[in-house]
């Protein structure tokens, strides 16, 4: 294991993070706020980056997959630690600041802020911006802007994007990362303009664009999107949540390769079908329970289904007050997540689709044991190795979910609060139910509870394997 390589790259990553802190510094100054918070955070981060990167410049071609795993895992951890400094300087406790920062970078959207509007505009801008950075991936940004990474960039890409398939748009990983970030930025600009034209001021348009495109869900307002009470704003955000929950590589292909690529993709079709069925089901449940009229039921249903399914975590209503049927449907949707290659978290639609096809094949083989039936995705055969990886992922994912739920229950939380908080953080969703509903927060958790959910967010954002593989003895052997 080349620890000097890991430290050197982390140092360069901290330099990038420090420079990005200048943006909320200037935003705060524009609104008449003191630059002290971000000036201090910038200084500390740059000094730490210099210490980490000092005298480290090895041959990049010598990097291996192990170094890629460590750089990605500890890169996200370092970003959350140093990203927490502005929160500490504005009066939050270290554990609360770490929780908020990790929730931001991992695009979880779970908050421990009790009075959100009381914080400075600069800090709330930083809070939204780190979600946008984490949405497409801070390591992906690092790969895109740092030249001559070569093989190392490929190892880092594989560690940060460990889905069922590696979707490269160009032979060189750096070019793929640049394209994905360009598409991400372009769609973000369009949403920002749309929200501004819909009546939001520029600050609100930018901060909500950041957290929509990242499937993050942080808002400068305690009431989230309900603060605007605008069907137009909700409609715009719904549209862009839907786009953010789809594979960004498909967006690129739709514009530059094949206009019908979205409609030809198995995962996108399944994703759309889930959205439609879940929205219709929730609309009927809310209308049947006489909670709202049919139009209002649909308005709230489509928004909350998209928000939970894509793991964005926005709210236009306190769904914690709904009947058990509606809440249970949202709880089930929490286990799906966005598409592979999206900014959404969760299990991912492609894994669920392939698991269903795998189950269907096994049922068929139970009746016809000698038959050979191939699982296909987008017309291509899916290897048994890929299926084994998916099954392993789901098993480990649910083991972590049950363990963290059990630990929260031991800490004194009721069962449904524990279950929903566990999946809401592991799936990077944010709001949960009961004690942790959309209009509540996670501040009441004890220290160890917050640390547990921080671990959930970190593991969930890196899709389990990147973190869990470092707990195996084989990882540390030569």
Tab-separated table of C-alpha atoms in Angstrom:
chain	number	residue	atom	x	y	z
A	1	UNK	CA	0.000	0.000	0.000
A	2	UNK	CA	1.484	3.341	-1.095
A	3	UNK	CA	0.354	5.588	1.774
A	4	UNK	CA	2.440	8.523	0.556
A	5	UNK	CA	0.520	8.436	-2.714
A	6	UNK	CA	-2.788	8.498	-0.852
A	7	UNK	CA	-1.705	11.379	1.380
A	8	UNK	CA	-0.411	13.363	-1.572
A	9	UNK	CA	-3.630	13.097	-3.533
A	10	UNK	CA	-5.710	13.929	-0.462
A	11	UNK	CA	-3.576	17.036	-0.004
A	12	UNK	CA	-4.298	18.180	-3.549
A	13	UNK	CA	-7.985	17.463	-2.991
A	14	UNK	CA	-7.935	19.683	0.123
A	15	UNK	CA	-6.358	22.493	-1.912
A	16	UNK	CA	-9.291	22.272	-4.306
A	17	UNK	CA	-11.762	22.258	-1.412
A	18	UNK	CA	-10.053	25.268	0.153
A	19	UNK	CA	-10.277	27.262	-3.062
A	20	UNK	CA	-13.978	26.431	-3.346
A	21	UNK	CA	-14.515	27.950	0.112
A	22	UNK	CA	-13.795	31.352	-1.402
A	23	UNK	CA	-17.130	31.231	-3.253
A	24	UNK	CA	-19.380	31.328	-0.132
A	25	UNK	CA	-16.925	33.865	1.345
A	26	UNK	CA	-17.715	36.294	-1.479
A	27	UNK	CA	-21.423	35.441	-1.361
A	28	UNK	CA	-21.479	36.317	2.331
A	29	UNK	CA	-19.605	39.570	1.701
A	30	UNK	CA	-22.152	40.492	-0.982
A	31	UNK	CA	-24.871	40.238	1.676
A	32	UNK	CA	-22.840	42.286	4.150
A	33	UNK	CA	-21.599	39.371	6.257
A	34	UNK	CA	-18.151	39.056	7.790
A	35	UNK	CA	-15.676	37.005	5.693
A	36	UNK	CA	-14.038	35.702	8.869
A	37	UNK	CA	-15.721	32.269	8.930
A	38	UNK	CA	-14.660	31.198	5.465
A	39	UNK	CA	-11.328	33.027	5.598
A	40	UNK	CA	-10.355	30.920	8.630
A	41	UNK	CA	-11.757	27.721	7.088
A	42	UNK	CA	-9.889	28.456	3.829
A	43	UNK	CA	-6.620	28.991	5.690
A	44	UNK	CA	-6.906	25.824	7.788
A	45	UNK	CA	-7.854	23.686	4.774
A	46	UNK	CA	-5.041	25.033	2.577
A	47	UNK	CA	-2.452	24.503	5.337
A	48	UNK	CA	-3.676	20.922	5.868
A	49	UNK	CA	-3.561	20.320	2.118
A	50	UNK	CA	0.016	21.589	1.987
A	51	UNK	CA	1.063	19.343	4.876
A	52	UNK	CA	-0.574	16.312	3.237
A	53	UNK	CA	0.851	16.978	-0.232
A	54	UNK	CA	4.348	18.017	0.893
A	55	UNK	CA	7.185	16.203	-0.956
A	56	UNK	CA	4.735	13.759	-2.562
A	57	UNK	CA	4.849	13.370	-6.348
A	58	UNK	CA	5.257	9.660	-7.191
A	59	UNK	CA	4.824	8.014	-10.566
A	60	UNK	CA	1.081	7.858	-11.152
A	61	UNK	CA	1.380	4.696	-13.246
A	62	UNK	CA	2.286	2.738	-10.096
A	63	UNK	CA	-1.123	3.262	-8.508
A	64	UNK	CA	-3.254	0.210	-7.937
A	65	UNK	CA	-6.936	-0.360	-7.209
A	66	UNK	CA	-6.211	-0.389	-3.455
A	67	UNK	CA	-4.911	3.174	-3.614
A	68	UNK	CA	-7.998	4.135	-5.613
A	69	UNK	CA	-10.286	2.745	-2.920
A	70	UNK	CA	-8.409	4.545	-0.151
A	71	UNK	CA	-8.247	7.877	-1.974
A	72	UNK	CA	-11.976	7.821	-2.720
A	73	UNK	CA	-13.078	6.661	0.733
A	74	UNK	CA	-10.799	8.970	2.686
A	75	UNK	CA	-11.230	11.761	0.143
A	76	UNK	CA	-14.942	11.925	0.963
A	77	UNK	CA	-14.181	11.635	4.674
A	78	UNK	CA	-11.601	14.436	4.511
A	79	UNK	CA	-14.001	16.642	2.547
A	80	UNK	CA	-16.680	16.154	5.209
A	81	UNK	CA	-14.244	16.867	8.060
A	82	UNK	CA	-12.790	20.052	6.589
A	83	UNK	CA	-16.140	21.048	5.106
A	84	UNK	CA	-17.469	21.047	8.669
A	85	UNK	CA	-15.113	23.860	9.763
A	86	UNK	CA	-17.438	26.718	8.652
A	87	UNK	CA	-20.306	25.120	10.584
A	88	UNK	CA	-18.154	24.906	13.747
A	89	UNK	CA	-17.071	28.538	13.341
A	90	UNK	CA	-20.734	29.561	13.225
A	91	UNK	CA	-21.445	27.931	16.570
A	92	UNK	CA	-22.378	24.325	15.846
A	93	UNK	CA	-20.891	21.542	17.968
A	94	UNK	CA	-18.189	19.455	16.207
A	95	UNK	CA	-20.420	16.368	15.906
A	96	UNK	CA	-23.338	18.419	14.541
A	97	UNK	CA	-21.035	20.204	12.099
A	98	UNK	CA	-19.565	16.872	10.942
A	99	UNK	CA	-23.066	15.409	10.569
A	100	UNK	CA	-24.240	18.421	8.506
A	101	UNK	CA	-21.136	18.418	6.336
A	102	UNK	CA	-21.247	14.661	5.657
A	103	UNK	CA	-24.971	14.964	4.914
A	104	UNK	CA	-24.117	17.708	2.444
A	105	UNK	CA	-21.271	16.071	0.568
A	106	UNK	CA	-23.063	12.716	0.390
A	107	UNK	CA	-26.239	14.539	-0.804
A	108	UNK	CA	-28.227	12.957	2.030
A	109	UNK	CA	-30.037	16.101	3.143
A	110	UNK	CA	-30.552	14.997	6.750
A	111	UNK	CA	-30.054	18.013	8.992
A	112	UNK	CA	-29.345	18.747	12.640
A	113	UNK	CA	-29.996	22.490	12.214
A	114	UNK	CA	-32.804	23.517	14.568
A	115	UNK	CA	-33.292	27.049	13.204
A	116	UNK	CA	-32.034	27.036	9.624
A	117	UNK	CA	-32.951	30.639	8.768
A	118	UNK	CA	-30.873	31.976	11.673
A	119	UNK	CA	-27.619	31.017	9.961
A	120	UNK	CA	-25.708	33.298	7.616
A	121	UNK	CA	-26.408	33.320	3.893
A	122	UNK	CA	-22.779	32.421	3.233
A	123	UNK	CA	-23.012	29.287	5.362
A	124	UNK	CA	-26.348	28.230	3.840
A	125	UNK	CA	-24.864	28.792	0.368
A	126	UNK	CA	-21.916	26.544	1.336
A	127	UNK	CA	-24.384	23.988	2.699
A	128	UNK	CA	-26.143	23.839	-0.679
A	129	UNK	CA	-22.960	24.063	-2.744
A	130	UNK	CA	-21.313	21.051	-1.089
A	131	UNK	CA	-24.347	18.997	-2.087
A	132	UNK	CA	-23.913	20.101	-5.697
A	133	UNK	CA	-20.217	19.186	-5.534
A	134	UNK	CA	-21.037	15.821	-3.996
A	135	UNK	CA	-23.828	15.121	-6.480
A	136	UNK	CA	-21.649	14.369	-9.485
A	137	UNK	CA	-18.785	13.489	-7.131
A	138	UNK	CA	-15.856	15.417	-5.732
A	139	UNK	CA	-13.467	12.707	-6.936
A	140	UNK	CA	-15.036	12.900	-10.403
A	141	UNK	CA	-14.390	16.660	-10.371
A	142	UNK	CA	-10.833	15.983	-9.248
A	143	UNK	CA	-10.326	13.540	-12.134
A	144	UNK	CA	-11.857	15.990	-14.625
A	145	UNK	CA	-9.627	18.957	-13.764
A	146	UNK	CA	-6.331	17.277	-12.815
A	147	UNK	CA	-4.246	16.395	-15.885
A	148	UNK	CA	-2.074	13.301	-16.358
A	149	UNK	CA	-3.757	11.034	-13.826
A	150	UNK	CA	-3.654	8.195	-16.326
A	151	UNK	CA	-4.209	4.763	-14.818
A	152	UNK	CA	-4.716	6.321	-11.404
A	153	UNK	CA	-7.778	8.167	-12.630
A	154	UNK	CA	-9.269	4.909	-13.827
A	155	UNK	CA	-8.738	3.293	-10.413
A	156	UNK	CA	-10.356	6.272	-8.663
A	157	UNK	CA	-13.249	6.251	-11.136
A	158	UNK	CA	-13.868	2.547	-10.518
A	159	UNK	CA	-13.822	3.092	-6.762
A	160	UNK	CA	-16.212	6.069	-6.794
A	161	UNK	CA	-18.610	4.644	-9.410
A	162	UNK	CA	-18.851	0.990	-8.347
A	163	UNK	CA	-22.189	0.240	-9.993
A	164	UNK	CA	-23.123	-2.853	-12.027
A	165	UNK	CA	-21.459	-1.421	-15.110
A	166	UNK	CA	-18.825	1.177	-15.820
A	167	UNK	CA	-20.416	3.570	-18.325
A	168	UNK	CA	-17.504	5.239	-20.134
A	169	UNK	CA	-18.379	7.845	-22.777
A	170	UNK	CA	-14.752	8.153	-23.906
A	171	UNK	CA	-11.800	5.735	-23.783
A	172	UNK	CA	-10.017	8.102	-21.379
A	173	UNK	CA	-11.602	8.337	-17.934
A	174	UNK	CA	-10.709	12.023	-17.615
A	175	UNK	CA	-12.690	12.825	-20.757
A	176	UNK	CA	-15.675	10.844	-19.436
A	177	UNK	CA	-15.536	12.762	-16.144
A	178	UNK	CA	-15.360	16.093	-17.999
A	179	UNK	CA	-18.356	15.233	-20.166
A	180	UNK	CA	-20.480	14.169	-17.192
A	181	UNK	CA	-19.600	17.357	-15.316
A	182	UNK	CA	-20.360	19.491	-18.399
A	183	UNK	CA	-23.808	17.898	-18.748
A	184	UNK	CA	-24.364	18.369	-15.009
A	185	UNK	CA	-23.420	22.062	-15.174
A	186	UNK	CA	-25.485	22.689	-18.317
A	187	UNK	CA	-28.691	21.217	-16.869
A	188	UNK	CA	-28.042	23.083	-13.610
A	189	UNK	CA	-27.867	26.399	-15.475
A	190	UNK	CA	-31.157	25.673	-17.234
A	191	UNK	CA	-32.895	24.865	-13.950
A	192	UNK	CA	-31.520	27.978	-12.271
A	193	UNK	CA	-32.889	30.174	-15.074
A	194	UNK	CA	-36.259	28.400	-14.921
A	195	UNK	CA	-36.560	28.914	-11.151
A	196	UNK	CA	-35.541	32.563	-11.473
A	197	UNK	CA	-38.180	33.141	-14.152
A	198	UNK	CA	-40.718	31.382	-11.898
A	199	UNK	CA	-40.262	34.122	-9.298
A	200	UNK	CA	-37.422	32.973	-7.036
A	201	UNK	CA	-34.674	35.467	-6.287
A	202	UNK	CA	-31.213	34.581	-7.603
A	203	UNK	CA	-29.952	33.288	-4.249
A	204	UNK	CA	-32.911	30.912	-3.833
A	205	UNK	CA	-32.747	29.847	-7.483
A	206	UNK	CA	-29.047	28.957	-7.230
A	207	UNK	CA	-29.212	27.190	-3.851
A	208	UNK	CA	-32.239	25.105	-4.832
A	209	UNK	CA	-30.689	24.276	-8.207
A	210	UNK	CA	-27.609	23.018	-6.368
A	211	UNK	CA	-29.650	20.714	-4.164
A	212	UNK	CA	-32.108	19.566	-6.838
A	213	UNK	CA	-29.494	18.547	-9.397
A	214	UNK	CA	-27.506	16.789	-6.681
A	215	UNK	CA	-30.605	14.938	-5.427
A	216	UNK	CA	-29.610	16.463	-2.094
A	217	UNK	CA	-32.599	18.276	-0.656
A	218	UNK	CA	-31.005	20.950	1.542
A	219	UNK	CA	-32.969	24.211	1.497
A	220	UNK	CA	-32.231	27.567	3.184
A	221	UNK	CA	-35.739	27.297	4.633
A	222	UNK	CA	-36.997	25.035	7.421
A	223	UNK	CA	-40.211	24.400	5.460
A	224	UNK	CA	-38.223	23.243	2.414
A	225	UNK	CA	-40.089	23.754	-0.885
A	226	UNK	CA	-43.347	24.250	1.037
A	227	UNK	CA	-41.981	27.709	1.911
A	228	UNK	CA	-42.775	28.898	-1.636
A	229	UNK	CA	-46.274	27.376	-1.888
A	230	UNK	CA	-45.988	27.572	-5.675
A	231	UNK	CA	-47.228	24.827	-8.033
A	232	UNK	CA	-45.003	26.302	-10.776
A	233	UNK	CA	-41.849	26.063	-8.666
A	234	UNK	CA	-42.832	22.551	-7.590
A	235	UNK	CA	-43.405	21.539	-11.207
A	236	UNK	CA	-39.979	22.835	-12.283
A	237	UNK	CA	-38.252	21.062	-9.412
A	238	UNK	CA	-40.183	17.844	-10.167
A	239	UNK	CA	-38.967	17.907	-13.768
A	240	UNK	CA	-35.336	18.413	-12.780
A	241	UNK	CA	-35.507	15.852	-9.954
A	242	UNK	CA	-36.680	13.377	-12.583
A	243	UNK	CA	-33.745	14.292	-14.845
A	244	UNK	CA	-31.253	14.119	-11.963
A	245	UNK	CA	-32.554	10.664	-11.021
A	246	UNK	CA	-31.768	9.350	-14.519
A	247	UNK	CA	-28.365	8.330	-15.902
A	248	UNK	CA	-26.400	11.440	-16.949
A	249	UNK	CA	-24.616	9.431	-19.626
A	250	UNK	CA	-28.039	8.958	-21.256
A	251	UNK	CA	-28.624	12.718	-21.228
A	252	UNK	CA	-25.353	13.184	-23.108
A	253	UNK	CA	-26.179	10.456	-25.614
A	254	UNK	CA	-29.663	11.892	-26.172
A	255	UNK	CA	-28.209	15.251	-27.263
A	256	UNK	CA	-25.066	14.157	-29.087
A	257	UNK	CA	-25.421	10.509	-30.165
A	258	UNK	CA	-28.979	9.192	-30.388
A	259	UNK	CA	-32.095	11.229	-29.575
A	260	UNK	CA	-33.978	8.029	-28.719
A	261	UNK	CA	-31.387	6.690	-26.262
A	262	UNK	CA	-33.566	7.415	-23.220
A	263	UNK	CA	-36.529	5.498	-24.603
A	264	UNK	CA	-34.339	2.554	-25.583
A	265	UNK	CA	-32.749	2.151	-22.159
A	266	UNK	CA	-34.209	-0.627	-19.986
A	267	UNK	CA	-33.371	1.110	-16.719
A	268	UNK	CA	-34.917	4.449	-17.751
A	269	UNK	CA	-38.128	2.731	-18.852
A	270	UNK	CA	-38.336	0.860	-15.549
A	271	UNK	CA	-37.537	4.073	-13.635
A	272	UNK	CA	-40.365	5.906	-15.424
A	273	UNK	CA	-42.759	3.026	-14.778
A	274	UNK	CA	-41.978	3.039	-11.042
A	275	UNK	CA	-42.548	6.807	-10.855
A	276	UNK	CA	-45.888	6.482	-12.659
A	277	UNK	CA	-47.205	3.531	-10.616
A	278	UNK	CA	-46.050	4.943	-7.256
A	279	UNK	CA	-47.477	8.401	-8.019
A	280	UNK	CA	-50.841	7.007	-9.105
A	281	UNK	CA	-50.988	4.706	-6.063
A	282	UNK	CA	-50.182	7.488	-3.596
A	283	UNK	CA	-52.667	9.855	-5.269
A	284	UNK	CA	-55.450	7.320	-4.859
A	285	UNK	CA	-54.467	6.589	-1.238
A	286	UNK	CA	-54.486	10.281	-0.278
A	287	UNK	CA	-57.774	10.883	-2.086
A	288	UNK	CA	-59.361	7.757	-0.577
A	289	UNK	CA	-58.378	8.877	2.918
A	290	UNK	CA	-60.146	12.221	2.263
A	291	UNK	CA	-56.951	14.120	3.053
A	292	UNK	CA	-56.997	16.269	-0.102
A	293	UNK	CA	-59.046	16.666	-3.254
A	294	UNK	CA	-57.911	14.722	-6.340
A	295	UNK	CA	-55.851	17.565	-7.861
A	296	UNK	CA	-54.031	18.349	-4.611
A	297	UNK	CA	-53.474	14.640	-3.969
A	298	UNK	CA	-51.743	14.326	-7.328
A	299	UNK	CA	-49.704	17.515	-6.767
A	300	UNK	CA	-48.303	16.294	-3.456
A	301	UNK	CA	-47.937	12.688	-4.620
A	302	UNK	CA	-45.860	13.326	-7.729
A	303	UNK	CA	-43.541	15.661	-5.826
A	304	UNK	CA	-42.990	13.387	-2.820
A	305	UNK	CA	-42.592	10.226	-4.895
A	306	UNK	CA	-39.940	11.886	-7.062
A	307	UNK	CA	-38.291	13.435	-4.012
A	308	UNK	CA	-38.024	10.126	-2.138
A	309	UNK	CA	-37.344	7.872	-5.136
A	310	UNK	CA	-34.508	10.055	-6.428
A	311	UNK	CA	-33.304	10.437	-2.813
A	312	UNK	CA	-33.592	14.240	-3.026
A	313	UNK	CA	-35.540	14.589	0.207
A	314	UNK	CA	-37.419	17.837	-0.451
A	315	UNK	CA	-40.873	18.272	1.064
A	316	UNK	CA	-43.922	20.313	0.060
A	317	UNK	CA	-46.022	18.928	2.898
A	318	UNK	CA	-45.460	17.191	6.220
A	319	UNK	CA	-46.001	13.641	4.949
A	320	UNK	CA	-45.266	12.425	8.465
A	321	UNK	CA	-48.893	13.378	9.246
A	322	UNK	CA	-50.366	11.166	6.520
A	323	UNK	CA	-52.194	7.907	7.210
A	324	UNK	CA	-50.089	4.752	7.589
A	325	UNK	CA	-50.900	3.586	4.051
A	326	UNK	CA	-49.338	6.658	2.439
A	327	UNK	CA	-46.350	6.654	4.764
A	328	UNK	CA	-45.722	2.955	4.144
A	329	UNK	CA	-45.716	3.505	0.390
A	330	UNK	CA	-43.081	6.241	0.763
A	331	UNK	CA	-41.085	3.958	3.075
A	332	UNK	CA	-41.064	1.218	0.414
A	333	UNK	CA	-39.980	3.707	-2.264
A	334	UNK	CA	-36.981	4.605	-0.065
A	335	UNK	CA	-35.410	1.249	-0.963
A	336	UNK	CA	-35.299	1.946	-4.704
A	337	UNK	CA	-33.081	4.971	-5.281
A	338	UNK	CA	-32.121	6.671	-8.531
A	339	UNK	CA	-30.647	5.231	-11.704
A	340	UNK	CA	-27.046	4.124	-12.085
A	341	UNK	CA	-25.021	7.125	-13.260
A	342	UNK	CA	-27.454	9.560	-11.644
A	343	UNK	CA	-26.840	11.803	-8.646
A	344	UNK	CA	-29.387	9.792	-6.653
A	345	UNK	CA	-28.460	7.298	-3.942
A	346	UNK	CA	-30.116	4.091	-2.784
A	347	UNK	CA	-29.881	0.570	-4.159
A	348	UNK	CA	-30.294	1.893	-7.736
A	349	UNK	CA	-32.997	1.016	-10.247
A	350	UNK	CA	-30.732	-1.106	-12.442
A	351	UNK	CA	-29.914	-3.471	-9.576
A	352	UNK	CA	-33.576	-3.952	-8.722
A	353	UNK	CA	-34.433	-4.563	-12.381
A	354	UNK	CA	-31.671	-7.146	-12.788
A	355	UNK	CA	-32.619	-8.843	-9.522
A	356	UNK	CA	-36.200	-9.181	-10.765
A	357	UNK	CA	-34.956	-10.707	-14.015
A	358	UNK	CA	-32.656	-13.000	-12.044
A	359	UNK	CA	-35.559	-14.141	-9.849
A	360	UNK	CA	-37.700	-14.715	-12.937
A	361	UNK	CA	-34.955	-16.848	-14.476
A	362	UNK	CA	-34.597	-18.938	-11.322
A	363	UNK	CA	-38.366	-19.526	-11.195
A	364	UNK	CA	-38.296	-20.567	-14.853
A	365	UNK	CA	-35.383	-22.949	-14.209
A	366	UNK	CA	-37.282	-24.503	-11.299
A	367	UNK	CA	-39.867	-25.674	-13.842
A	368	UNK	CA	-37.361	-26.292	-16.689
A	369	UNK	CA	-34.095	-27.275	-14.937
A	370	UNK	CA	-32.231	-28.092	-18.162
A	371	UNK	CA	-33.145	-24.840	-19.901
A	372	UNK	CA	-30.508	-22.171	-20.551
A	373	UNK	CA	-31.886	-18.683	-20.062
A	374	UNK	CA	-29.670	-15.594	-20.293
A	375	UNK	CA	-30.350	-12.411	-18.344
A	376	UNK	CA	-30.152	-9.425	-20.678
A	377	UNK	CA	-29.887	-5.688	-20.129
A	378	UNK	CA	-30.292	-3.356	-23.101
A	379	UNK	CA	-29.994	-6.364	-25.382
A	380	UNK	CA	-26.658	-7.501	-23.931
A	381	UNK	CA	-26.049	-10.577	-21.810
A	382	UNK	CA	-25.353	-9.923	-18.134
A	383	UNK	CA	-22.584	-12.139	-16.787
A	384	UNK	CA	-22.974	-14.266	-13.665
A	385	UNK	CA	-20.134	-12.252	-12.073
A	386	UNK	CA	-22.202	-9.074	-12.363
A	387	UNK	CA	-25.245	-10.814	-10.887
A	388	UNK	CA	-23.182	-12.198	-8.010
A	389	UNK	CA	-21.883	-8.693	-7.330
A	390	UNK	CA	-25.426	-7.297	-7.271
A	391	UNK	CA	-26.666	-10.020	-4.921
A	392	UNK	CA	-23.663	-9.433	-2.633
A	393	UNK	CA	-24.318	-5.686	-2.640
A	394	UNK	CA	-27.968	-6.092	-1.674
A	395	UNK	CA	-27.165	-8.590	1.100
A	396	UNK	CA	-24.499	-6.316	2.644
A	397	UNK	CA	-26.741	-3.262	2.178
A	398	UNK	CA	-29.585	-4.853	4.124
A	399	UNK	CA	-27.260	-6.204	6.821
A	400	UNK	CA	-25.998	-2.649	7.423
A	401	UNK	CA	-29.593	-1.367	7.360
A	402	UNK	CA	-30.778	-3.857	9.993
A	403	UNK	CA	-27.733	-3.408	12.231
A	404	UNK	CA	-27.991	0.393	12.248
A	405	UNK	CA	-31.777	0.182	12.801
A	406	UNK	CA	-31.220	-2.128	15.760
A	407	UNK	CA	-28.568	0.127	17.271
A	408	UNK	CA	-30.853	3.172	16.996
A	409	UNK	CA	-33.618	1.228	18.729
A	410	UNK	CA	-31.214	0.304	21.538
A	411	UNK	CA	-30.464	4.027	21.883
A	412	UNK	CA	-34.128	4.664	22.679
A	413	UNK	CA	-35.710	5.440	19.304
A	414	UNK	CA	-39.047	3.852	18.389
A	415	UNK	CA	-38.907	1.098	15.769
A	416	UNK	CA	-40.328	3.044	12.810
A	417	UNK	CA	-38.119	6.062	13.552
A	418	UNK	CA	-35.100	3.747	13.686
A	419	UNK	CA	-35.954	1.856	10.491
A	420	UNK	CA	-36.743	4.981	8.496
A	421	UNK	CA	-33.736	6.953	9.796
A	422	UNK	CA	-31.453	4.041	8.924
A	423	UNK	CA	-32.631	3.730	5.324
A	424	UNK	CA	-32.926	7.520	4.947
A	425	UNK	CA	-29.226	7.926	5.713
A	426	UNK	CA	-27.893	4.733	4.119
A	427	UNK	CA	-29.868	5.548	0.969
A	428	UNK	CA	-28.843	9.246	1.152
A	429	UNK	CA	-32.488	10.358	1.236
A	430	UNK	CA	-32.609	12.672	4.269
A	431	UNK	CA	-36.018	12.982	5.912
A	432	UNK	CA	-37.510	9.935	7.594
A	433	UNK	CA	-40.637	9.365	9.695
A	434	UNK	CA	-41.887	9.877	13.251
A	435	UNK	CA	-39.066	11.606	15.181
A	436	UNK	CA	-37.193	12.444	11.974
A	437	UNK	CA	-39.984	13.617	9.660
A	438	UNK	CA	-39.579	16.235	6.903
A	439	UNK	CA	-40.413	19.157	9.199
A	440	UNK	CA	-38.221	17.825	12.038
A	441	UNK	CA	-34.465	17.182	12.273
A	442	UNK	CA	-31.890	14.760	13.690
A	443	UNK	CA	-30.632	17.010	16.485
A	444	UNK	CA	-32.261	14.953	19.254
A	445	UNK	CA	-30.033	11.955	18.498
A	446	UNK	CA	-27.285	11.224	21.029
A	447	UNK	CA	-23.634	11.566	20.007
A	448	UNK	CA	-23.252	7.880	19.067
A	449	UNK	CA	-26.511	7.959	17.090
A	450	UNK	CA	-25.257	10.854	14.978
A	451	UNK	CA	-21.913	9.148	14.447
A	452	UNK	CA	-23.697	5.951	13.378
A	453	UNK	CA	-25.791	7.812	10.791
A	454	UNK	CA	-22.715	9.679	9.535
A	455	UNK	CA	-21.168	6.260	8.905
A	456	UNK	CA	-24.369	5.221	7.111
A	457	UNK	CA	-24.197	8.265	4.822
A	458	UNK	CA	-20.525	7.659	4.009
A	459	UNK	CA	-21.013	3.956	3.249
A	460	UNK	CA	-24.218	4.573	1.289
A	461	UNK	CA	-22.763	7.316	-0.904
A	462	UNK	CA	-19.827	5.106	-1.871
A	463	UNK	CA	-22.192	2.198	-2.517
A	464	UNK	CA	-20.990	-0.070	0.290
A	465	UNK	CA	-18.067	-1.877	-1.359
A	466	UNK	CA	-15.622	1.043	-1.455
A	467	UNK	CA	-15.756	1.396	2.331
A	468	UNK	CA	-16.500	-2.180	3.385
A	469	UNK	CA	-13.664	-3.698	1.331
A	470	UNK	CA	-11.192	-1.861	3.582
A	471	UNK	CA	-12.485	-3.886	6.543
A	472	UNK	CA	-11.266	-7.133	4.974
A	473	UNK	CA	-7.844	-8.601	5.782
A	474	UNK	CA	-7.215	-9.237	2.078
A	475	UNK	CA	-7.233	-5.484	1.381
A	476	UNK	CA	-4.236	-4.886	3.663
A	477	UNK	CA	-2.165	-7.877	2.571
A	478	UNK	CA	0.551	-7.379	-0.006
